[in-house]
Amino acid sequence: MTSLSHPLARLFAPRSVALVGATEKSVWTTLIVRNFRDFAYDGALYAVNRNGVDTFGIKGFRSCRDIPEPVDVAFIFVPVDAVPDALADAASAGIRNVTILTSGYAEIGEEGCQRQDALVAQAKDLGVTLWGPNSLGYNNAEAGIPVSVIPAVKPFLPPAIAILSQSGATAAELAEYAQGQNIGTSFVAATGNEAQISLADIIDYLVDHDATKAIAVFAESIRNPAAFVRAAERARDKAKPIVILKIGRSDLATQVAQAHTGSLVGDDAVFDAICRRLGVIRVTATEDLVNTAGLLAATGPLPAGGMSFLSISGGACTLVADAAEGFGVKLPANDPATVAALRSVLSELGSTLNPLDITGAAMRDPDLFARVIPLLAANEKVGLLGIGIAVPTMPGQSLPPALTAIGRATAGIKTPSVLVSTCGKSLNDYAREAIAEHGLPHVMTGIDAMLRAAGNALWWSGQLKLASPPPALEQPMRTDAPILSTEREVLDFLAAKGVPVVPQHLVRNAEEAAKVAASFTGPLALKILSPDIAHKTEVGGVRLNVPPAEAASVFASVMADIAKARPNARLDGVIIAPMRSGGLEMLVGVRRDPTWGPVIAVGFGGVLVEMLADVAITPLPVNPTQAKALLTSLRGAKLLDGFRGGPPADIDQLAQVIVAIGDAALSLGGSLTELEVNPLRVAGTEIEALDGLVVWQEEA
């Protein structure tokens, strides 16, 4: 149980419930009452209806005020026009927690939004905590409390995972699927419209819910980002995994129509980055949502980053060997001591590889499992032991000697273990009996499903060991921040913040251009400087590889071209800078996401942006370790090892530059929409910002 000190404790663990709108003609009432009886609720129930009549044996009252005992929760399912009166009646009876099943609110459009806003305002005025509306409610399965129409799934299994869903029907289906995988639910909830209590608030409640070992979330949106971050951080601190399936990924996470941070960092990519920073496991399939949560509920944090696998089936071993890497599962080789020990117990046909095919010899000698399992578990690089063998689901399939040996062996090792069948299937009552009889560890069905869950579990376990600053969701508006508008101002600002920038000189006429150019020996770059022109190349405002002797004439040409293309643009002059050759061009950009705050994107600049579509993202602030992780996660990371025969990039120095750019962006405050350095030239230890751009939030 969660401590009663949590603000939502009484809502989710009521000892008395008033069913407001209960009649025997109501389908909702029928489902709700059946739920209370299926869960064997031992608290007090009251039926509140217009005539005050008893309902399905539950004592009836005309008003919540007429109920002679205090009530913890009112479950309201009257018609939408009657909800305000029902809410006021509940509050006048001293009920401070209300769940509203009734629909007709924000989910139907503008009229419903206005109705919902009025409902929330009323609840606040009355001092009532509101769950819903348009919510199917919750089943606190661990406590036997179902304030919902989500049906009970029997038989009740030992509680393990919580299922939270913004879709009521999906919540019910996920609970049913979990049952078929022998995964018990501790808490199942459909959040509805989240008018007052958000998904994040419930996650926070479940962090302290002892019966919940893992939290599985099906979400369409995160309506309270700050609360989500706080809850996720608390969950990580308590080593309680959160697995989330957030739908709506169809918006492209990365677009490469132009080399611009705003188009490179999509909403879904930002949410991915937020999840990685918070140690939240993100999946893309409902089965993976439940399977991953179920595995971690059974194992807890895994002690190492690899998996060892054994089976009597060479085919199963090959399937694992083929697919493991793609799911992020490392299969560390058995160390010499383990190899020697295995050779002493395996038949001549058995190998000592990982995955390990112990062959059909284990059918003749089931105790072979008991001798081999401890040897594999002793490998310090192994955090999870997978055992390929099917648990019987019908009479005649039983393998008692082998299963007994596996149960005995896995009970005697510290390394978490999981059994898996080659194909996916449901685990029925017969399978559950076999699992209990032989004392088997967690059982999964389907090798790919197991590997996806194992990869997620191994990643999450590794995240627990990493210190990570929280994302900077809220940035104060800075009245003292410099107002940067031109490339020169941006680069000067970055230089003051510790970012290395290319030398640059502003010239306002051809004579100044000739004088500055004479101080250089190599070719030059000339770029127009204007607060009105962000993309200089598109209007003829850039000239490259200009010989110093031609700087004056090229200056005149640039000014003439701009006068034709943008006659009304303000012109401050032309920047002259030395051309840089060789090295690798990178992009480092900061974008302020409207939901999640500032994020930094790192990728390859120039034409490589369009060619590779290769960008890594993380929320700010960022530290050097995280910056290096961004670089190594790029698909083209090998380019940093040496480009076109050039020296390998100084990754440590490059990471520091990325950190400096991120910190510089944060120092500009909440008015900043975007800061971009493109290109950032990298040639060994030579790292320079060659161009910079700032975009400010438009005034309303």
XYZ file of C-alpha atoms in Angstrom:
700
model
C 0.000 0.000 0.000
C 1.014 3.595 -0.555
C 1.477 5.757 2.503
C -1.704 7.648 3.415
C 0.426 10.784 3.441
C 0.273 10.915 -0.367
C -2.353 13.427 -1.583
C -4.077 10.745 -3.695
C -3.988 7.960 -1.106
C -7.603 8.331 0.052
C -8.870 8.636 -3.525
C -7.218 5.374 -4.540
C -7.783 3.440 -1.314
C -11.265 4.406 -0.105
C -12.974 2.496 2.676
C -16.364 3.778 1.556
C -17.784 4.700 -1.855
C -21.009 6.410 -2.921
C -22.282 5.299 -6.337
C -24.009 8.449 -7.601
C -26.501 7.627 -10.335
C -26.893 3.962 -9.406
C -30.040 2.263 -10.738
C -30.744 -1.302 -11.717
C -31.632 -0.151 -15.236
C -28.170 1.315 -15.807
C -25.560 -0.725 -17.674
C -22.862 1.281 -15.882
C -24.315 0.365 -12.512
C -24.411 -3.305 -13.444
C -20.743 -3.293 -14.447
C -19.644 -1.275 -11.427
C -21.463 -3.411 -8.874
C -20.181 -6.597 -10.532
C -16.662 -5.229 -10.193
C -17.029 -4.527 -6.482
C -18.255 -8.072 -5.958
C -15.592 -9.667 -8.158
C -12.911 -7.865 -6.168
C -14.645 -8.800 -2.893
C -14.561 -5.181 -1.752
C -14.886 -5.139 2.009
C -15.621 -1.429 2.458
C -18.974 0.335 2.579
C -21.053 0.970 -0.571
C -23.968 3.358 -0.939
C -26.333 3.861 -3.885
C -27.399 7.456 -4.526
C -30.306 8.003 -6.914
C -33.337 10.235 -7.400
C -35.732 7.942 -5.530
C -33.305 6.783 -2.857
C -34.004 3.118 -3.619
C -31.736 0.177 -2.946
C -29.754 -0.997 -5.974
C -28.594 -4.605 -6.400
C -28.761 -4.995 -2.635
C -26.844 -1.784 -1.919
C -28.603 0.632 0.456
C -30.067 3.592 -1.420
C -30.178 7.322 -0.580
C -31.607 10.388 -2.327
C -28.517 12.465 -1.563
C -24.963 11.975 -0.426
C -25.923 14.197 2.510
C -28.339 11.507 3.674
C -25.626 8.863 4.049
C -25.147 8.477 7.820
C -21.417 7.657 7.662
C -18.429 9.557 6.220
C -17.678 8.673 2.585
C -14.196 8.679 1.051
C -15.067 8.717 -2.675
C -18.098 9.561 -4.790
C -18.245 7.743 -8.134
C -20.484 9.896 -10.346
C -22.110 8.569 -13.521
C -25.224 10.710 -13.909
C -26.097 12.512 -17.197
C -23.748 15.381 -18.004
C -26.266 18.122 -17.148
C -26.728 16.638 -13.686
C -23.015 16.416 -12.843
C -22.638 19.916 -11.293
C -25.477 19.257 -8.852
C -24.099 15.805 -8.043
C -20.664 17.279 -7.409
C -22.081 19.977 -5.145
C -24.119 17.383 -3.251
C -21.055 15.190 -2.703
C -19.023 18.146 -1.448
C -21.768 19.243 0.910
C -21.678 15.731 2.404
C -17.983 16.176 3.172
C -16.757 13.968 0.321
C -13.430 15.325 -0.889
C -12.579 12.800 -3.644
C -14.723 12.375 -6.737
C -14.392 10.139 -9.788
C -16.525 11.109 -12.793
C -17.376 8.503 -15.422
C -19.745 10.817 -17.311
C -18.600 11.939 -20.772
C -19.460 15.037 -22.801
C -16.545 17.216 -21.834
C -13.271 18.211 -23.541
C -13.319 15.092 -25.704
C -16.244 16.464 -27.753
C -14.846 19.880 -28.669
C -15.095 23.529 -27.667
C -18.476 23.293 -25.923
C -17.217 20.344 -23.907
C -14.002 22.198 -23.032
C -16.019 25.061 -21.582
C -18.124 22.604 -19.596
C -14.990 20.907 -18.310
C -13.374 24.196 -17.292
C -16.486 25.065 -15.326
C -16.413 21.642 -13.646
C -12.783 22.087 -12.572
C -13.510 25.568 -11.252
C -16.432 24.199 -9.278
C -14.320 21.391 -7.839
C -11.645 23.876 -6.735
C -14.237 26.119 -5.108
C -15.657 23.123 -3.252
C -12.266 21.782 -2.194
C -12.804 18.538 -4.082
C -10.131 16.422 -5.805
C -11.501 15.446 -9.210
C -10.602 12.320 -11.192
C -11.876 12.400 -14.796
C -14.288 13.260 -16.261
C -14.863 10.712 -19.023
C -12.859 8.180 -17.027
C -13.609 4.475 -16.661
C -11.969 4.746 -13.252
C -9.389 2.530 -11.582
C -8.941 -0.933 -10.128
C -6.620 -0.884 -7.136
C -6.236 -4.641 -7.498
C -3.702 -5.024 -4.706
C -6.175 -3.522 -2.214
C -9.295 -5.075 -3.780
C -10.830 -1.682 -4.581
C -12.443 -1.230 -8.031
C -13.867 2.274 -8.534
C -14.328 1.550 -12.215
C -16.058 -0.280 -15.011
C -12.797 -1.895 -16.126
C -13.613 -5.570 -15.653
C -11.710 -7.779 -13.259
C -9.482 -10.363 -14.940
C -9.537 -13.663 -13.088
C -7.957 -15.537 -11.517
C -6.239 -12.771 -9.590
C -2.468 -13.142 -9.869
C 0.104 -11.799 -7.412
C 0.309 -8.040 -8.060
C 3.287 -6.939 -10.129
C 2.689 -4.133 -12.636
C 0.473 -1.053 -12.779
C -1.241 -0.215 -16.067
C -2.154 3.424 -16.748
C -3.904 4.339 -19.958
C -5.448 7.447 -21.454
C -7.683 5.048 -23.387
C -10.194 3.158 -21.289
C -10.684 0.274 -23.700
C -6.913 -0.118 -24.062
C -6.501 -0.311 -20.273
C -8.841 -3.285 -20.185
C -7.095 -5.023 -23.092
C -3.649 -4.493 -21.603
C -4.792 -6.024 -18.325
C -6.198 -9.010 -20.195
C -2.965 -9.454 -22.157
C -0.931 -9.266 -18.959
C -3.055 -12.046 -17.512
C -2.305 -14.193 -20.566
C 1.420 -13.692 -19.935
C 1.054 -14.647 -16.255
C 1.735 -11.068 -15.146
C -0.383 -9.843 -12.281
C -1.655 -6.274 -12.093
C -1.456 -4.181 -8.949
C -3.324 -1.170 -10.317
C -5.216 -0.567 -13.578
C -6.532 2.886 -14.447
C -8.060 4.814 -17.322
C -7.216 8.468 -16.760
C -9.974 10.017 -18.847
C -9.726 13.734 -19.583
C -7.280 14.480 -16.753
C -9.075 17.705 -15.977
C -7.398 17.962 -12.588
C -5.418 14.794 -11.840
C -2.942 14.006 -14.586
C -1.226 10.844 -15.698
C 1.946 12.145 -14.051
C 0.186 12.532 -10.692
C -0.816 8.872 -10.766
C 2.701 7.803 -11.689
C 3.920 9.759 -8.679
C 1.399 7.935 -6.480
C 2.540 4.568 -7.796
C 6.213 5.296 -7.123
C 5.380 4.676 -3.453
C 2.876 1.869 -4.113
C 4.681 -1.124 -2.674
C 2.751 -3.747 -4.647
C 3.649 -2.062 -7.947
C 7.060 -3.252 -9.116
C 6.882 -1.590 -12.545
C 4.625 1.027 -14.163
C 3.292 0.531 -17.713
C 1.879 3.669 -19.359
C -0.187 3.996 -22.550
C -0.297 7.692 -23.407
C -1.528 9.978 -26.147
C 0.052 13.071 -24.596
C 1.770 14.263 -21.441
C -0.485 17.007 -20.125
C 1.677 17.991 -17.162
C 5.321 17.778 -18.275
C 6.834 19.219 -15.092
C 4.961 16.717 -12.922
C 5.985 13.914 -15.275
C 9.656 14.852 -14.905
C 9.383 14.973 -11.112
C 7.607 11.620 -10.935
C 10.057 9.958 -13.331
C 13.019 11.213 -11.335
C 11.502 9.862 -8.125
C 10.872 6.521 -9.824
C 14.473 6.340 -11.028
C 15.748 7.217 -7.556
C 13.667 4.366 -6.138
C 14.670 1.973 -8.954
C 11.047 1.568 -10.036
C 10.869 1.237 -13.830
C 8.459 3.239 -15.967
C 7.678 1.825 -19.415
C 5.723 4.064 -21.764
C 4.028 3.621 -25.116
C 3.263 7.109 -26.406
C 1.234 7.098 -29.584
C 1.180 9.830 -32.219
C 4.651 9.163 -33.605
C 3.596 9.791 -37.203
C 4.946 13.366 -37.218
C 8.442 13.077 -38.611
C 11.049 13.236 -35.854
C 13.676 14.394 -38.295
C 13.200 16.434 -41.451
C 16.061 17.348 -43.687
C 14.554 19.752 -46.166
C 16.881 22.402 -44.776
C 19.845 22.425 -42.421
C 17.997 24.127 -39.601
C 17.586 23.013 -36.007
C 13.863 23.778 -35.902
C 13.199 21.331 -38.716
C 15.642 18.716 -37.462
C 14.156 18.335 -33.993
C 10.605 17.000 -34.128
C 8.219 16.583 -31.206
C 8.563 12.809 -31.068
C 12.343 12.986 -31.158
C 12.259 15.419 -28.248
C 10.066 13.084 -26.202
C 12.482 10.248 -26.959
C 15.307 12.390 -25.610
C 13.339 13.289 -22.493
C 12.677 9.610 -21.803
C 16.338 8.725 -22.220
C 17.374 11.514 -19.846
C 14.844 10.392 -17.222
C 15.539 6.675 -17.556
C 12.027 6.007 -18.860
C 11.770 3.003 -21.182
C 9.928 3.839 -24.387
C 8.350 1.087 -26.485
C 6.243 1.079 -29.632
C 3.993 -1.972 -29.185
C 1.417 -2.859 -26.554
C 2.919 -6.309 -26.104
C 6.345 -4.812 -25.406
C 4.775 -2.428 -22.900
C 3.457 -5.286 -20.797
C 6.321 -7.710 -21.405
C 9.016 -5.215 -20.442
C 7.181 -4.092 -17.317
C 6.490 -7.720 -16.398
C 10.119 -8.774 -16.805
C 11.446 -5.919 -14.684
C 8.762 -6.468 -12.062
C 10.099 -10.002 -11.736
C 13.821 -9.258 -11.857
C 14.302 -5.739 -10.581
C 17.487 -3.941 -11.698
C 19.852 -6.255 -13.523
C 23.386 -6.444 -12.110
C 25.301 -6.374 -15.400
C 24.863 -5.396 -19.015
C 24.778 -8.745 -20.820
C 22.691 -11.889 -21.142
C 23.617 -15.550 -21.242
C 21.246 -17.942 -22.986
C 20.972 -21.720 -23.037
C 18.534 -24.127 -24.611
C 18.102 -27.717 -25.671
C 17.266 -26.296 -29.120
C 20.046 -25.255 -31.464
C 17.416 -23.384 -33.472
C 16.424 -21.288 -30.468
C 20.073 -20.516 -29.784
C 20.575 -19.364 -33.363
C 17.470 -17.177 -33.226
C 18.851 -15.466 -30.137
C 22.311 -15.076 -31.688
C 20.786 -13.526 -34.826
C 18.465 -11.061 -33.103
C 20.081 -10.090 -29.798
C 22.283 -7.262 -31.060
C 19.386 -5.608 -32.879
C 17.475 -5.433 -29.609
C 20.413 -4.039 -27.670
C 21.233 -7.288 -25.895
C 24.906 -8.142 -25.475
C 25.854 -11.830 -25.382
C 29.234 -11.828 -23.617
C 31.507 -14.773 -24.323
C 31.977 -17.242 -21.516
C 35.221 -16.551 -19.669
C 37.979 -19.223 -19.596
C 36.971 -20.500 -16.162
C 33.362 -20.942 -17.276
C 34.453 -22.659 -20.495
C 36.597 -25.128 -18.554
C 33.771 -25.832 -16.126
C 31.263 -26.341 -18.943
C 33.529 -28.808 -20.705
C 33.636 -30.889 -17.579
C 29.859 -31.337 -17.502
C 28.735 -31.188 -21.136
C 28.700 -34.033 -23.608
C 31.200 -34.048 -26.428
C 28.517 -32.629 -28.720
C 27.857 -29.641 -26.502
C 29.568 -26.331 -27.252
C 30.721 -23.717 -24.754
C 29.433 -20.706 -26.680
C 26.913 -18.086 -25.653
C 24.144 -18.841 -26.633
C 24.732 -22.366 -25.339
C 23.117 -25.401 -26.957
C 23.170 -28.104 -24.299
C 21.554 -30.486 -26.827
C 19.073 -33.259 -26.224
C 21.382 -34.650 -23.583
C 19.369 -32.596 -21.110
C 16.310 -34.700 -21.894
C 18.155 -37.865 -20.933
C 19.806 -36.171 -17.979
C 17.562 -33.319 -16.764
C 19.970 -32.522 -13.946
C 22.293 -31.198 -16.637
C 20.314 -27.942 -16.331
C 21.036 -27.849 -12.618
C 24.755 -28.279 -13.236
C 25.080 -25.806 -16.140
C 22.892 -22.926 -14.919
C 25.088 -21.970 -11.930
C 28.164 -22.021 -14.167
C 26.659 -19.512 -16.624
C 25.313 -17.323 -13.834
C 28.807 -16.967 -12.365
C 29.945 -14.839 -15.332
C 30.312 -11.283 -13.972
C 29.347 -9.839 -17.351
C 25.926 -11.520 -17.241
C 22.988 -9.631 -15.740
C 20.228 -11.892 -17.056
C 20.096 -15.618 -17.738
C 17.706 -16.786 -20.458
C 16.598 -20.406 -20.622
C 14.893 -21.632 -23.763
C 12.273 -24.219 -22.880
C 8.502 -24.205 -23.291
C 6.257 -24.422 -20.255
C 3.388 -26.834 -21.001
C -0.016 -25.301 -21.656
C -2.013 -28.522 -21.954
C -1.895 -32.078 -20.599
C 0.653 -34.344 -22.240
C 3.253 -31.607 -22.740
C 4.735 -31.748 -19.272
C 8.495 -32.010 -18.779
C 8.586 -32.363 -14.989
C 12.186 -33.551 -14.494
C 13.696 -30.768 -16.631
C 11.417 -28.100 -15.196
C 12.105 -29.241 -11.662
C 15.851 -29.082 -12.274
C 15.535 -25.576 -13.762
C 13.416 -24.362 -10.867
C 15.888 -25.746 -8.336
C 18.912 -24.284 -10.144
C 17.495 -20.780 -10.734
C 16.360 -20.554 -7.114
C 19.957 -21.069 -6.030
C 21.599 -18.295 -8.103
C 21.700 -14.533 -7.631
C 21.539 -13.707 -11.330
C 17.946 -12.987 -12.442
C 16.632 -15.534 -14.924
C 13.786 -15.913 -17.374
C 12.300 -18.907 -19.198
C 11.158 -18.416 -22.762
C 9.348 -20.457 -25.391
C 10.331 -20.084 -29.028
C 6.857 -18.911 -30.079
C 4.410 -16.504 -28.498
C 1.325 -17.933 -26.788
C -0.918 -17.432 -23.774
C -0.035 -18.927 -20.435
C -3.214 -20.520 -19.150
C -4.167 -22.078 -15.830
C -2.367 -25.310 -16.745
C 0.835 -23.374 -17.444
C 0.480 -21.419 -14.208
C 0.125 -24.644 -12.271
C 3.329 -25.961 -13.847
C 5.168 -22.740 -13.053
C 4.104 -22.898 -9.423
C 4.699 -26.633 -9.092
C 8.270 -26.472 -10.333
C 9.178 -23.135 -8.746
C 10.073 -21.592 -12.101
C 11.343 -18.024 -12.548
C 9.572 -15.479 -14.735
C 8.244 -17.063 -17.935
C 7.931 -15.295 -21.294
C 6.649 -16.446 -24.660
C 8.361 -15.702 -27.960
C 12.082 -15.167 -28.394
C 11.795 -11.747 -30.057
C 9.418 -10.560 -27.326
C 11.864 -11.737 -24.674
C 14.839 -10.070 -26.351
C 13.041 -6.748 -26.761
C 12.095 -6.790 -23.093
C 15.596 -7.892 -22.075
C 17.198 -5.103 -24.103
C 14.925 -2.572 -22.434
C 15.606 -4.011 -18.994
C 19.377 -4.023 -19.486
C 19.334 -0.431 -20.767
C 17.204 0.781 -17.848
C 19.398 -0.996 -15.318
C 22.431 0.765 -16.748
C 20.688 4.142 -16.492
C 20.276 3.748 -12.736
C 24.041 4.092 -12.360
C 24.247 7.390 -14.252
C 23.919 10.772 -12.580
C 21.823 13.013 -14.817
C 20.639 16.596 -14.291
C 16.912 17.158 -14.791
C 15.768 18.804 -18.027
C 15.427 22.597 -17.878
C 11.698 22.735 -18.649
C 11.154 26.202 -17.264
C 13.409 29.083 -18.289
C 12.856 32.554 -16.902
C 12.567 35.421 -19.332
C 15.821 37.378 -19.176
C 15.609 41.155 -19.332
C 19.391 41.419 -19.127
C 20.148 38.972 -21.953
C 21.832 40.509 -25.011
C 19.557 40.880 -28.018
C 21.480 39.107 -30.754
C 20.368 39.606 -34.322
C 23.353 39.249 -36.632
C 25.834 36.482 -37.235
C 28.640 38.607 -35.851
C 26.728 39.317 -32.636
C 25.981 35.620 -32.232
C 29.591 34.561 -32.755
C 30.912 37.303 -30.484
C 28.473 36.186 -27.788
C 29.480 32.534 -28.196
C 33.152 33.449 -28.013
C 32.498 35.261 -24.726
C 30.875 32.050 -23.440
C 33.933 29.930 -24.220
C 33.010 28.675 -27.675
C 35.910 28.850 -30.153
C 34.905 30.898 -33.208
C 36.568 31.707 -36.503
C 38.298 35.133 -36.686
C 35.999 37.647 -38.361
C 36.082 41.298 -39.360
C 33.205 43.585 -40.254
C 33.761 45.914 -43.199
C 31.359 48.561 -44.449
C 32.908 49.573 -47.763
C 35.229 48.310 -50.474
C 38.233 50.181 -49.063
C 37.853 48.540 -45.646
C 37.422 45.181 -47.382
C 40.703 45.614 -49.257
C 42.550 46.685 -46.108
C 41.316 43.759 -43.986
C 41.884 41.253 -46.786
C 45.491 42.341 -47.115
C 46.191 40.964 -43.620
C 45.413 37.423 -44.814
C 47.453 35.181 -47.080
C 44.839 32.568 -47.916
C 41.378 32.609 -49.491
C 38.540 34.349 -47.686
C 34.831 33.977 -47.020
C 32.640 37.080 -47.405
C 29.126 37.053 -45.898
C 26.512 39.753 -45.736
C 25.647 40.988 -42.236
C 21.991 41.901 -41.841
C 19.479 41.474 -39.009
C 16.834 40.862 -41.676
C 18.565 38.034 -43.547
C 18.948 34.712 -41.759
C 19.695 32.516 -44.780
C 22.396 34.413 -46.638
C 23.153 31.910 -49.396
C 19.596 32.008 -50.735
C 19.883 35.723 -51.589
C 23.464 35.751 -52.895
C 24.915 36.992 -49.654
C 27.849 34.572 -49.436
C 31.068 34.328 -51.419
C 33.647 31.641 -50.728
C 37.287 31.106 -51.675
C 37.809 34.786 -52.472
C 41.468 35.744 -53.129
C 42.498 38.632 -50.838
C 43.252 40.811 -53.844
C 39.637 40.501 -55.056
C 37.973 41.279 -51.714
C 37.011 44.858 -52.653
C 35.328 43.909 -55.927
C 33.556 40.941 -54.364
C 32.327 43.223 -51.565
C 30.723 45.460 -54.178
C 29.188 42.463 -55.940
C 27.638 41.125 -52.735
C 26.124 44.485 -51.852
C 24.695 44.841 -55.345
C 23.121 41.381 -55.316
C 21.505 41.978 -51.926
C 20.153 45.340 -53.047
C 18.329 43.550 -55.871
C 17.155 40.522 -53.874
C 16.201 42.287 -50.629
C 15.996 46.039 -51.310
C 14.367 46.781 -47.943
C 16.753 44.748 -45.795
C 18.930 46.542 -43.278
C 22.598 46.088 -44.187
C 25.331 46.422 -41.565
C 28.144 45.463 -43.903
C 30.038 42.323 -44.853
C 31.947 39.907 -42.618
C 35.354 38.786 -43.839
C 36.766 35.600 -42.382
C 39.500 33.177 -43.454
C 38.368 30.107 -45.386
C 38.854 26.846 -43.593
C 39.628 23.673 -45.519
C 39.553 20.069 -44.443
C 37.944 18.697 -41.350
C 34.349 17.829 -40.747
C 31.375 20.167 -40.617
C 28.956 19.621 -37.750
C 25.733 21.235 -36.606
C 25.017 22.055 -32.975
C 21.631 23.623 -32.430
C 19.413 24.456 -29.483
C 15.670 24.596 -29.849
C 13.115 25.529 -27.223
C 10.413 22.870 -27.389
C 7.034 24.331 -26.362
C 6.330 21.348 -24.100
C 9.686 20.128 -22.845
C 11.838 23.235 -22.862
C 15.296 23.632 -24.409
C 16.924 20.679 -26.159
C 20.246 20.463 -27.950
C 20.753 18.660 -31.263
C 24.092 17.466 -32.591
C 24.625 16.187 -36.120
C 26.761 16.458 -39.201
C 26.499 19.811 -40.962
C 26.699 20.944 -44.546
C 25.440 18.495 -47.160
C 25.722 15.644 -44.659
C 22.636 16.922 -42.850
C 20.516 16.117 -45.874
C 22.433 12.991 -46.829
C 22.513 11.290 -43.423
C 19.505 12.739 -41.573
C 21.616 11.888 -38.562
C 20.880 13.954 -35.451
C 21.148 13.126 -31.751
C 19.113 15.068 -29.204
C 19.080 15.544 -25.450
C 17.442 18.084 -23.162
C 19.486 20.860 -21.619
C 21.458 21.248 -19.463
C 24.015 18.807 -20.859
C 27.293 17.682 -19.299
C 30.437 16.427 -21.098
C 29.512 12.767 -20.602
C 26.103 13.310 -22.174
C 27.628 15.349 -24.995
C 30.025 12.509 -25.787
C 27.104 10.079 -25.723
C 25.342 12.225 -28.333
C 28.386 12.059 -30.592
C 28.889 8.306 -30.260
C 25.189 7.638 -30.874
C 25.281 9.204 -34.345
C 25.090 6.691 -37.164
C 28.021 8.440 -38.794
C 30.099 8.533 -35.606
C 32.970 6.805 -37.388
C 33.470 9.999 -39.390
C 34.868 11.506 -36.204
C 37.646 8.907 -36.213
C 39.237 10.693 -39.167
C 37.599 12.302 -42.189
C 39.197 12.131 -45.660
C 42.524 11.186 -44.165
C 42.394 13.970 -41.601
C 43.170 13.581 -37.912
C 40.550 12.031 -35.625
C 38.396 14.533 -33.797
C 39.278 15.402 -30.223
C 36.030 14.032 -28.784
C 36.647 15.365 -25.289
C 37.259 18.887 -26.576
C 34.297 18.665 -28.947
C 32.067 17.585 -26.057
C 33.192 20.605 -24.054
C 32.309 22.889 -26.969
C 28.843 21.322 -27.180
C 28.373 21.916 -23.452
C 29.469 25.550 -23.874
C 26.975 26.110 -26.711
C 24.185 24.605 -24.600
C 25.072 26.726 -21.585
C 25.246 29.826 -23.775
C 21.742 29.141 -25.062
C 20.388 28.674 -21.534
C 21.898 31.993 -20.470
C 19.709 33.776 -23.041
C 16.558 32.835 -21.127
C 13.043 31.896 -22.144
C 12.741 34.350 -25.037
C 15.107 32.210 -27.099
C 13.461 29.982 -29.683
C 16.571 28.721 -31.398
C 20.349 29.034 -31.384
C 22.311 27.302 -34.094
C 25.981 26.843 -34.905
C 26.268 25.487 -38.432
C 28.852 24.669 -39.407
C 31.027 23.852 -36.439
C 34.297 22.875 -38.075
C 36.125 19.938 -36.494
C 39.639 19.010 -37.608
C 41.431 17.106 -34.894
C 41.950 19.571 -32.057
C 40.927 22.509 -34.266
C 37.281 23.256 -33.473
C 35.647 26.510 -34.584
C 32.168 27.908 -35.009
C 32.017 29.262 -38.560
C 28.460 30.587 -38.497
C 25.809 31.320 -35.887
C 22.109 32.066 -35.863
C 19.630 33.088 -33.161
C 15.833 33.093 -33.481
C 13.770 34.840 -30.817
C 10.235 34.163 -29.699
C 7.776 36.344 -31.563
C 5.825 38.772 -29.437
C 2.141 38.002 -29.197
